[in-house]
Amino acid sequence: MNAYECWGRYPKAKHQIEPIYWTSENPFIHSPATSYLAFGKGRSYGDSCLNDGGVLLDTSGLNRWIHFDDEKGVVRCEAGVSLAEVLRLAVPKGWFLPVTPGTKHITVAGAIANDVHGKNHHRAGTFGRHVGQFEIVRSDGTRLLCSPQKNQKYFSATIGGLGLTGLILWAEFSLKRIPSSWIQMETIRFGNLDEFFNLSRDSDEKFEYTLSWIDCFSQGKSLARGLMMRGNHAENYPDKKRFSIRDRSINIPCTAPRWFTHSSIMKGLNVCYFYKQRKKPRVSRVHYDSFFYPLDILGSYNRLFGRGGLLQYQCVLPFEGHGDLSAIKLILSRIAKSNLASMVAVLKVFGNIPSPGMLSFPRKGITLALDLPIRGQKTFHLLEELDAVVGEHHGAVYPAKDARMSGENFRRFFPQWKEFRDYVDPNFSSGFWRRVTQEPSPIGLAS
Amino acid sequence: MRILIVGATSAIAQKVARLFAKANHSIFLAARNEKKLVSVAQDIQIHGAHPVHYMTLDMNDFDLHPALIHQATQSLGGLDILLVAHGQLPDQPACQVNVREAEQAFKVNFLSVLSLLTHASHQFQKQGSGTIAVISSVAGDRGRQSNYIYGSAKGALNIFLEGLRNRLFPYGVHVLTIKPGYVDTPMTSHLKKNRLFADPESVARDIYKAIQKKKDVVYTPWFWRYILLGIKLCPEWIFKRTKL
Ligand SMILES: Cc1cc2nc3c(=O)[nH]c(=O)nc-3n(C[C@H](O)[C@H](O)[C@H](O)COP(=O)(O)OP(=O)(O)OC[C@H]3O[C@@H](n4cnc5c(N)ncnc54)[C@H](O)[C@@H]3O)c2cc1C
Ligand SMILES: NC(=O)c1ccc[n+]([C@@H]2O[C@H](COP(=O)([O-])OP(=O)(O)OC[C@H]3O[C@@H](n4cnc5c(N)ncnc54)[C@H](OP(=O)(O)O)[C@@H]3O)[C@@H](O)[C@H]2O)c1
């Protein structure tokens, strides 16, 4: 059964749940709601997928295929279909997701609403770029077919629109041809941030996918040492596993105790992980599932962060060429000094492919994402400080992963929010949206 | 295999249809809402069913039942499995004050199945093979104050199916009675969910297996067999005092 919580398990929220089963039905007839929000699979870390005191439209019933053109690689499906299901359909036919985040357990509508990005951002841009059309229904019952040609403004506002422009009913997007299910991967160690940049520039030219893990506890000369994973789809995989799919996971049945994410344990694990990789690059052929979704192996790894929950922090800092690294250095050294990080920390350079999304997060620059167990106010203070640095350098923080940024900072990171506001459905809202626009919470209902 | 699914827009039936679709069987769908039916048909086609046909009808329109069976058989070139899934959970308090309401519950949950299977049984008997699988309910095992109109319609259905099984057994026709417990579907969307609720996928897998293994009766999930055993063993003089 669905637990209607966000991935970071912070903040908590109470909802009235309205399950949606059919695209042809009006989803707004039952509840006399003060506000609605669609819920996908709750893989957003914070309150952008929560609507405390309001209604959540559970889209898990919208899980049907509508059309699949396996010649052209175009799929049309209902909003709640997951990327894992898309892979199960597409891979055996030689197709793959054009863009995929670090988990396959998200819905197609969730991928649109946060305009998600992946390891190929420098080549393919965001998910929204590959969306041909979709239909939304607004709380007054109006249905809008949106595409780059039709209702263009709603198309653009809904991509990266945080679920606020109405309920997405179905969507159509294009897939990409792959030679096999396998990835020819190289793992390369780098000793610090400058090495990372050089490696990244080189790799982005030759590799479709790049992502680097960094040790968030290393400081000084080895600040941001880490491992780069880069890869291309493996050509001509000969045997019958050529288009195999994999979908394995083990479940973490209970919440881990607090000491598990203690800084000394995390520090140790980081060191081990770094030195596990020798200086010499390692070349290997791995299945796409382990390349893209290492965290999916642990069914609900968020439980490892204990009852307090976790925050993820993802920011992007723009730069031109090899330009100014001072901002990212400052951020990384603050994090290292704080001792508040964990094992999950990644760096990537975003490319300059524009997204159709009005409010989309990715932009040319360097992006850092890390998980932090919540250690009370210390953690919140640290992130507030980092926000200030990001703001000064014209960067932004990713709403999909946020549970705490201030309204002021949001509006600074996303000045286009004013234009976006005109397309927000008057009866849709989220915890995130109220927080960053300073709306009061809806009264009554589940609270 | 050639399969006719009646009440094909039911959440449980859709998941069973997908399982048959993945094994590339031919499927004929019947339900009363055209738009929903089309979305189910498109979905199972992409899941691998081939070919997929459908017909829109209200099962309370008994006159259309022979045509349904005829058309499904024609389109599929024969009929190996008939799965009946439509049903309705009536408002028990309303049924207690309004006989029409109770009558309606009997019509859709019992009489419509009786009518359909009366027609279908001749065809299965003649061909001397095949499976008739019907979704009933654990509610039909014993009358309880909270739900006895639905329960008695499903109970009548259970007895009808026992008789039909007995009648068709010598002809090699398999009759399966499916008794789900609580399932998280639109039918129960207004109820508060607890641990006893199963998801429609797991119920569908049980149904799929029971059809293949030619079981007579299947409880799904399995533990309901024992819950119901307990409930049925309870003496009436105690049972009448319970609040179930
Ligand atoms: C382990 C992990 C790794 C991740 N890696 C990445 C990554 O690499 N890149 C990246 O970009 N993100 C990443 N994410 C974040 C995740 O991809 C996004 O938060 C995604 O949007 C979650 O989708 P969901 O289906 O779970 O939707 P939810 O989290 O439930 O909802 C997300 C948003 O979509 C809206 N929404 C959902 N359904 C609909 C609908 N039918 N109509 C309208 N709005 C709707 C909701 O209202 C909400 O605003 C990761 C998350 C996890 C847990
Ligand atoms: N859910 C449970 O807890 C549970 C438990 C035990 C047994 N069951 C039984 O399981 C079966 C499937 O139900 P479900 O749980 O999957 O719920 P469901 O999704 O609500 O399905 C019920 C289906 O019956 C159809 N239907 C109702 N009246 C009809 C009519 N007159 N003509 C044609 N179709 C009609 C409905 O069609 P529309 O979509 O057009 O309304 C709907 O598709 C039912 O027989 C039910 O009694 C369910």
Short mmCIF file of N, CA, C and O and ligand atoms in Angstrom, two decimals, chain A residues 22, chain B residues 7-13 31-33 36 57-60 85-88 108-109 135-138 150 154 180-188 197, ligand 2:
data_model
loop_
_atom_site.label_atom_id
_atom_site.label_comp_id
_atom_site.label_asym_id
_atom_site.label_seq_id
_atom_site.Cartn_x
_atom_site.Cartn_y
_atom_site.Cartn_z
N TRP A 22 -8.93 6.62 -14.05
CA TRP A 22 -9.20 6.70 -15.49
C TRP A 22 -8.92 8.11 -16.01
O TRP A 22 -9.31 9.09 -15.38
N GLY B 7 -16.66 -7.63 -17.75
CA GLY B 7 -16.34 -6.72 -16.65
C GLY B 7 -14.86 -6.36 -16.74
O GLY B 7 -14.16 -6.22 -15.74
N ALA B 8 -14.41 -6.19 -17.98
CA ALA B 8 -12.97 -6.07 -18.25
C ALA B 8 -12.36 -4.79 -17.71
O ALA B 8 -11.14 -4.68 -17.61
N THR B 9 -13.18 -3.82 -17.34
CA THR B 9 -12.61 -2.60 -16.78
C THR B 9 -12.41 -2.71 -15.27
O THR B 9 -11.93 -1.77 -14.64
N SER B 10 -12.79 -3.84 -14.69
CA SER B 10 -12.54 -4.01 -13.25
C SER B 10 -11.04 -4.02 -13.02
O SER B 10 -10.26 -4.50 -13.85
N ALA B 11 -10.61 -3.45 -11.89
CA ALA B 11 -9.18 -3.35 -11.60
C ALA B 11 -8.54 -4.73 -11.57
O ALA B 11 -7.44 -4.93 -12.10
N ILE B 12 -9.24 -5.68 -10.96
CA ILE B 12 -8.68 -7.03 -10.89
C ILE B 12 -8.60 -7.64 -12.29
O ILE B 12 -7.57 -8.19 -12.69
N ALA B 13 -9.69 -7.51 -13.04
CA ALA B 13 -9.72 -8.10 -14.39
C ALA B 13 -8.63 -7.53 -15.29
O ALA B 13 -8.02 -8.25 -16.07
N ALA B 31 -17.32 -4.63 -21.42
CA ALA B 31 -17.62 -3.79 -20.26
C ALA B 31 -18.60 -2.72 -20.72
O ALA B 31 -18.87 -2.59 -21.91
N ARG B 32 -19.10 -1.95 -19.76
CA ARG B 32 -20.19 -1.05 -20.15
C ARG B 32 -19.72 0.35 -20.53
O ARG B 32 -20.48 1.10 -21.14
N ASN B 33 -18.52 0.73 -20.15
CA ASN B 33 -18.07 2.08 -20.43
C ASN B 33 -17.05 2.06 -21.57
O ASN B 33 -15.94 1.57 -21.44
N LYS B 36 -13.41 3.70 -21.08
CA LYS B 36 -12.54 2.89 -20.22
C LYS B 36 -12.11 1.63 -20.96
O LYS B 36 -10.96 1.21 -20.90
N LEU B 57 -21.25 -3.34 -23.40
CA LEU B 57 -22.62 -3.67 -23.00
C LEU B 57 -22.79 -3.59 -21.49
O LEU B 57 -21.82 -3.75 -20.73
N ASP B 58 -24.02 -3.31 -21.09
CA ASP B 58 -24.36 -3.33 -19.67
C ASP B 58 -24.79 -4.76 -19.35
O ASP B 58 -25.69 -5.30 -20.00
N MET B 59 -24.16 -5.38 -18.37
CA MET B 59 -24.48 -6.78 -18.08
C MET B 59 -25.89 -6.96 -17.54
O MET B 59 -26.39 -8.07 -17.48
N ASN B 60 -26.51 -5.86 -17.11
CA ASN B 60 -27.89 -5.96 -16.67
C ASN B 60 -28.86 -6.10 -17.84
O ASN B 60 -30.04 -6.36 -17.65
N ALA B 85 -15.96 -10.88 -14.26
CA ALA B 85 -15.37 -10.05 -13.20
C ALA B 85 -16.27 -8.91 -12.75
O ALA B 85 -16.00 -8.30 -11.72
N HIS B 86 -17.33 -8.62 -13.49
CA HIS B 86 -18.11 -7.44 -13.12
C HIS B 86 -18.83 -7.66 -11.78
O HIS B 86 -19.12 -8.80 -11.40
N GLY B 87 -19.11 -6.60 -11.09
CA GLY B 87 -19.79 -6.70 -9.82
C GLY B 87 -19.94 -5.32 -9.22
O GLY B 87 -19.38 -4.34 -9.74
N GLN B 88 -20.70 -5.26 -8.15
CA GLN B 88 -20.94 -3.97 -7.54
C GLN B 88 -21.13 -4.17 -6.04
O GLN B 88 -21.82 -5.10 -5.63
N VAL B 108 -27.14 -7.46 -10.57
CA VAL B 108 -25.81 -7.34 -11.19
C VAL B 108 -24.84 -8.39 -10.67
O VAL B 108 -24.06 -8.95 -11.43
N ASN B 109 -24.91 -8.70 -9.37
CA ASN B 109 -23.92 -9.63 -8.81
C ASN B 109 -24.27 -11.10 -9.03
O ASN B 109 -23.39 -11.94 -9.05
N ILE B 135 -15.42 -14.31 -10.61
CA ILE B 135 -15.01 -13.66 -9.36
C ILE B 135 -16.23 -13.51 -8.46
O ILE B 135 -17.17 -12.77 -8.78
N SER B 136 -16.21 -14.25 -7.36
CA SER B 136 -17.25 -14.12 -6.35
C SER B 136 -16.64 -13.32 -5.20
O SER B 136 -15.97 -12.33 -5.45
N SER B 137 -16.82 -13.77 -3.96
CA SER B 137 -16.23 -13.03 -2.85
C SER B 137 -16.27 -13.87 -1.58
O SER B 137 -17.15 -14.72 -1.42
N VAL B 138 -15.36 -13.59 -0.67
CA VAL B 138 -15.43 -14.24 0.65
C VAL B 138 -16.70 -13.82 1.37
O VAL B 138 -17.18 -14.53 2.26
N TYR B 150 -24.97 -7.90 -0.45
CA TYR B 150 -23.88 -8.30 -1.35
C TYR B 150 -23.50 -9.75 -1.05
O TYR B 150 -23.34 -10.56 -1.95
N LYS B 154 -23.54 -12.97 -3.61
CA LYS B 154 -22.32 -13.74 -3.90
C LYS B 154 -22.46 -15.19 -3.39
O LYS B 154 -21.91 -16.11 -3.99
N PRO B 180 -11.99 -13.51 -3.54
CA PRO B 180 -11.03 -12.55 -2.99
C PRO B 180 -11.50 -12.03 -1.64
O PRO B 180 -12.71 -11.96 -1.38
N GLY B 181 -10.53 -11.65 -0.82
CA GLY B 181 -10.84 -10.89 0.40
C GLY B 181 -10.88 -9.42 0.01
O GLY B 181 -11.32 -9.09 -1.09
N TYR B 182 -10.43 -8.54 0.90
CA TYR B 182 -10.41 -7.12 0.54
C TYR B 182 -9.33 -6.84 -0.51
O TYR B 182 -8.19 -7.27 -0.33
N VAL B 183 -9.70 -6.15 -1.54
CA VAL B 183 -8.73 -5.77 -2.57
C VAL B 183 -8.81 -4.26 -2.77
O VAL B 183 -9.91 -3.69 -2.76
N ASP B 184 -7.64 -3.66 -2.93
CA ASP B 184 -7.58 -2.20 -3.09
C ASP B 184 -7.93 -1.83 -4.54
O ASP B 184 -7.07 -1.81 -5.41
N THR B 185 -9.20 -1.58 -4.80
CA THR B 185 -9.68 -1.26 -6.16
C THR B 185 -10.71 -0.14 -6.05
O THR B 185 -11.10 0.24 -4.94
N PRO B 186 -11.20 0.37 -7.18
CA PRO B 186 -12.21 1.43 -7.11
C PRO B 186 -13.43 1.02 -6.27
O PRO B 186 -14.06 1.85 -5.62
N MET B 187 -13.74 -0.28 -6.26
CA MET B 187 -14.90 -0.75 -5.50
C MET B 187 -14.75 -0.46 -4.00
O MET B 187 -15.74 -0.27 -3.29
N THR B 188 -13.54 -0.44 -3.54
CA THR B 188 -13.31 -0.24 -2.11
C THR B 188 -12.60 1.08 -1.83
O THR B 188 -12.04 1.28 -0.76
N PHE B 197 -5.90 -5.53 3.17
CA PHE B 197 -6.12 -5.22 1.76
C PHE B 197 -4.98 -5.74 0.89
O PHE B 197 -3.81 -5.50 1.18
N1 LIG C 2 -12.42 -5.10 -4.33
C1 LIG C 2 -12.72 -6.01 -3.41
O1 LIG C 2 -12.40 -5.85 -2.24
C2 LIG C 2 -13.44 -7.27 -3.82
C3 LIG C 2 -13.54 -8.29 -2.88
C4 LIG C 2 -14.17 -9.45 -3.23
C5 LIG C 2 -14.71 -9.60 -4.49
N2 LIG C 2 -14.62 -8.59 -5.40
C6 LIG C 2 -15.23 -8.81 -6.71
O2 LIG C 2 -14.23 -8.63 -7.71
C7 LIG C 2 -14.86 -8.27 -8.92
C8 LIG C 2 -14.09 -7.14 -9.54
O3 LIG C 2 -14.20 -5.97 -8.75
P1 LIG C 2 -12.98 -4.95 -8.51
O4 LIG C 2 -12.57 -5.09 -7.13
O5 LIG C 2 -11.99 -5.13 -9.58
O6 LIG C 2 -13.70 -3.54 -8.59
P2 LIG C 2 -13.94 -2.54 -9.79
O7 LIG C 2 -12.65 -2.15 -10.40
O8 LIG C 2 -14.83 -1.49 -9.27
O9 LIG C 2 -14.70 -3.42 -10.86
C9 LIG C 2 -16.06 -3.63 -10.90
C10 LIG C 2 -16.42 -3.70 -12.35
O10 LIG C 2 -17.76 -4.12 -12.55
C11 LIG C 2 -18.30 -3.38 -13.60
N3 LIG C 2 -19.73 -3.35 -13.59
C12 LIG C 2 -20.55 -3.00 -12.56
N4 LIG C 2 -21.83 -3.08 -12.95
C13 LIG C 2 -21.81 -3.47 -14.25
C14 LIG C 2 -22.83 -3.71 -15.22
N5 LIG C 2 -24.10 -3.58 -14.92
N6 LIG C 2 -22.44 -4.10 -16.45
C15 LIG C 2 -21.15 -4.24 -16.77
N7 LIG C 2 -20.16 -4.02 -15.91
C16 LIG C 2 -20.49 -3.64 -14.66
C17 LIG C 2 -17.71 -2.00 -13.39
O11 LIG C 2 -17.81 -1.26 -14.60
P3 LIG C 2 -17.64 0.34 -14.60
O12 LIG C 2 -16.17 0.58 -14.56
O13 LIG C 2 -18.24 0.74 -15.89
O14 LIG C 2 -18.34 0.88 -13.40
C18 LIG C 2 -16.28 -2.34 -13.01
O15 LIG C 2 -15.47 -2.49 -14.15
C19 LIG C 2 -16.30 -7.97 -8.59
O16 LIG C 2 -17.09 -9.06 -8.94
C20 LIG C 2 -16.28 -7.82 -7.09
O17 LIG C 2 -17.53 -8.14 -6.54
C21 LIG C 2 -13.98 -7.43 -5.09
#
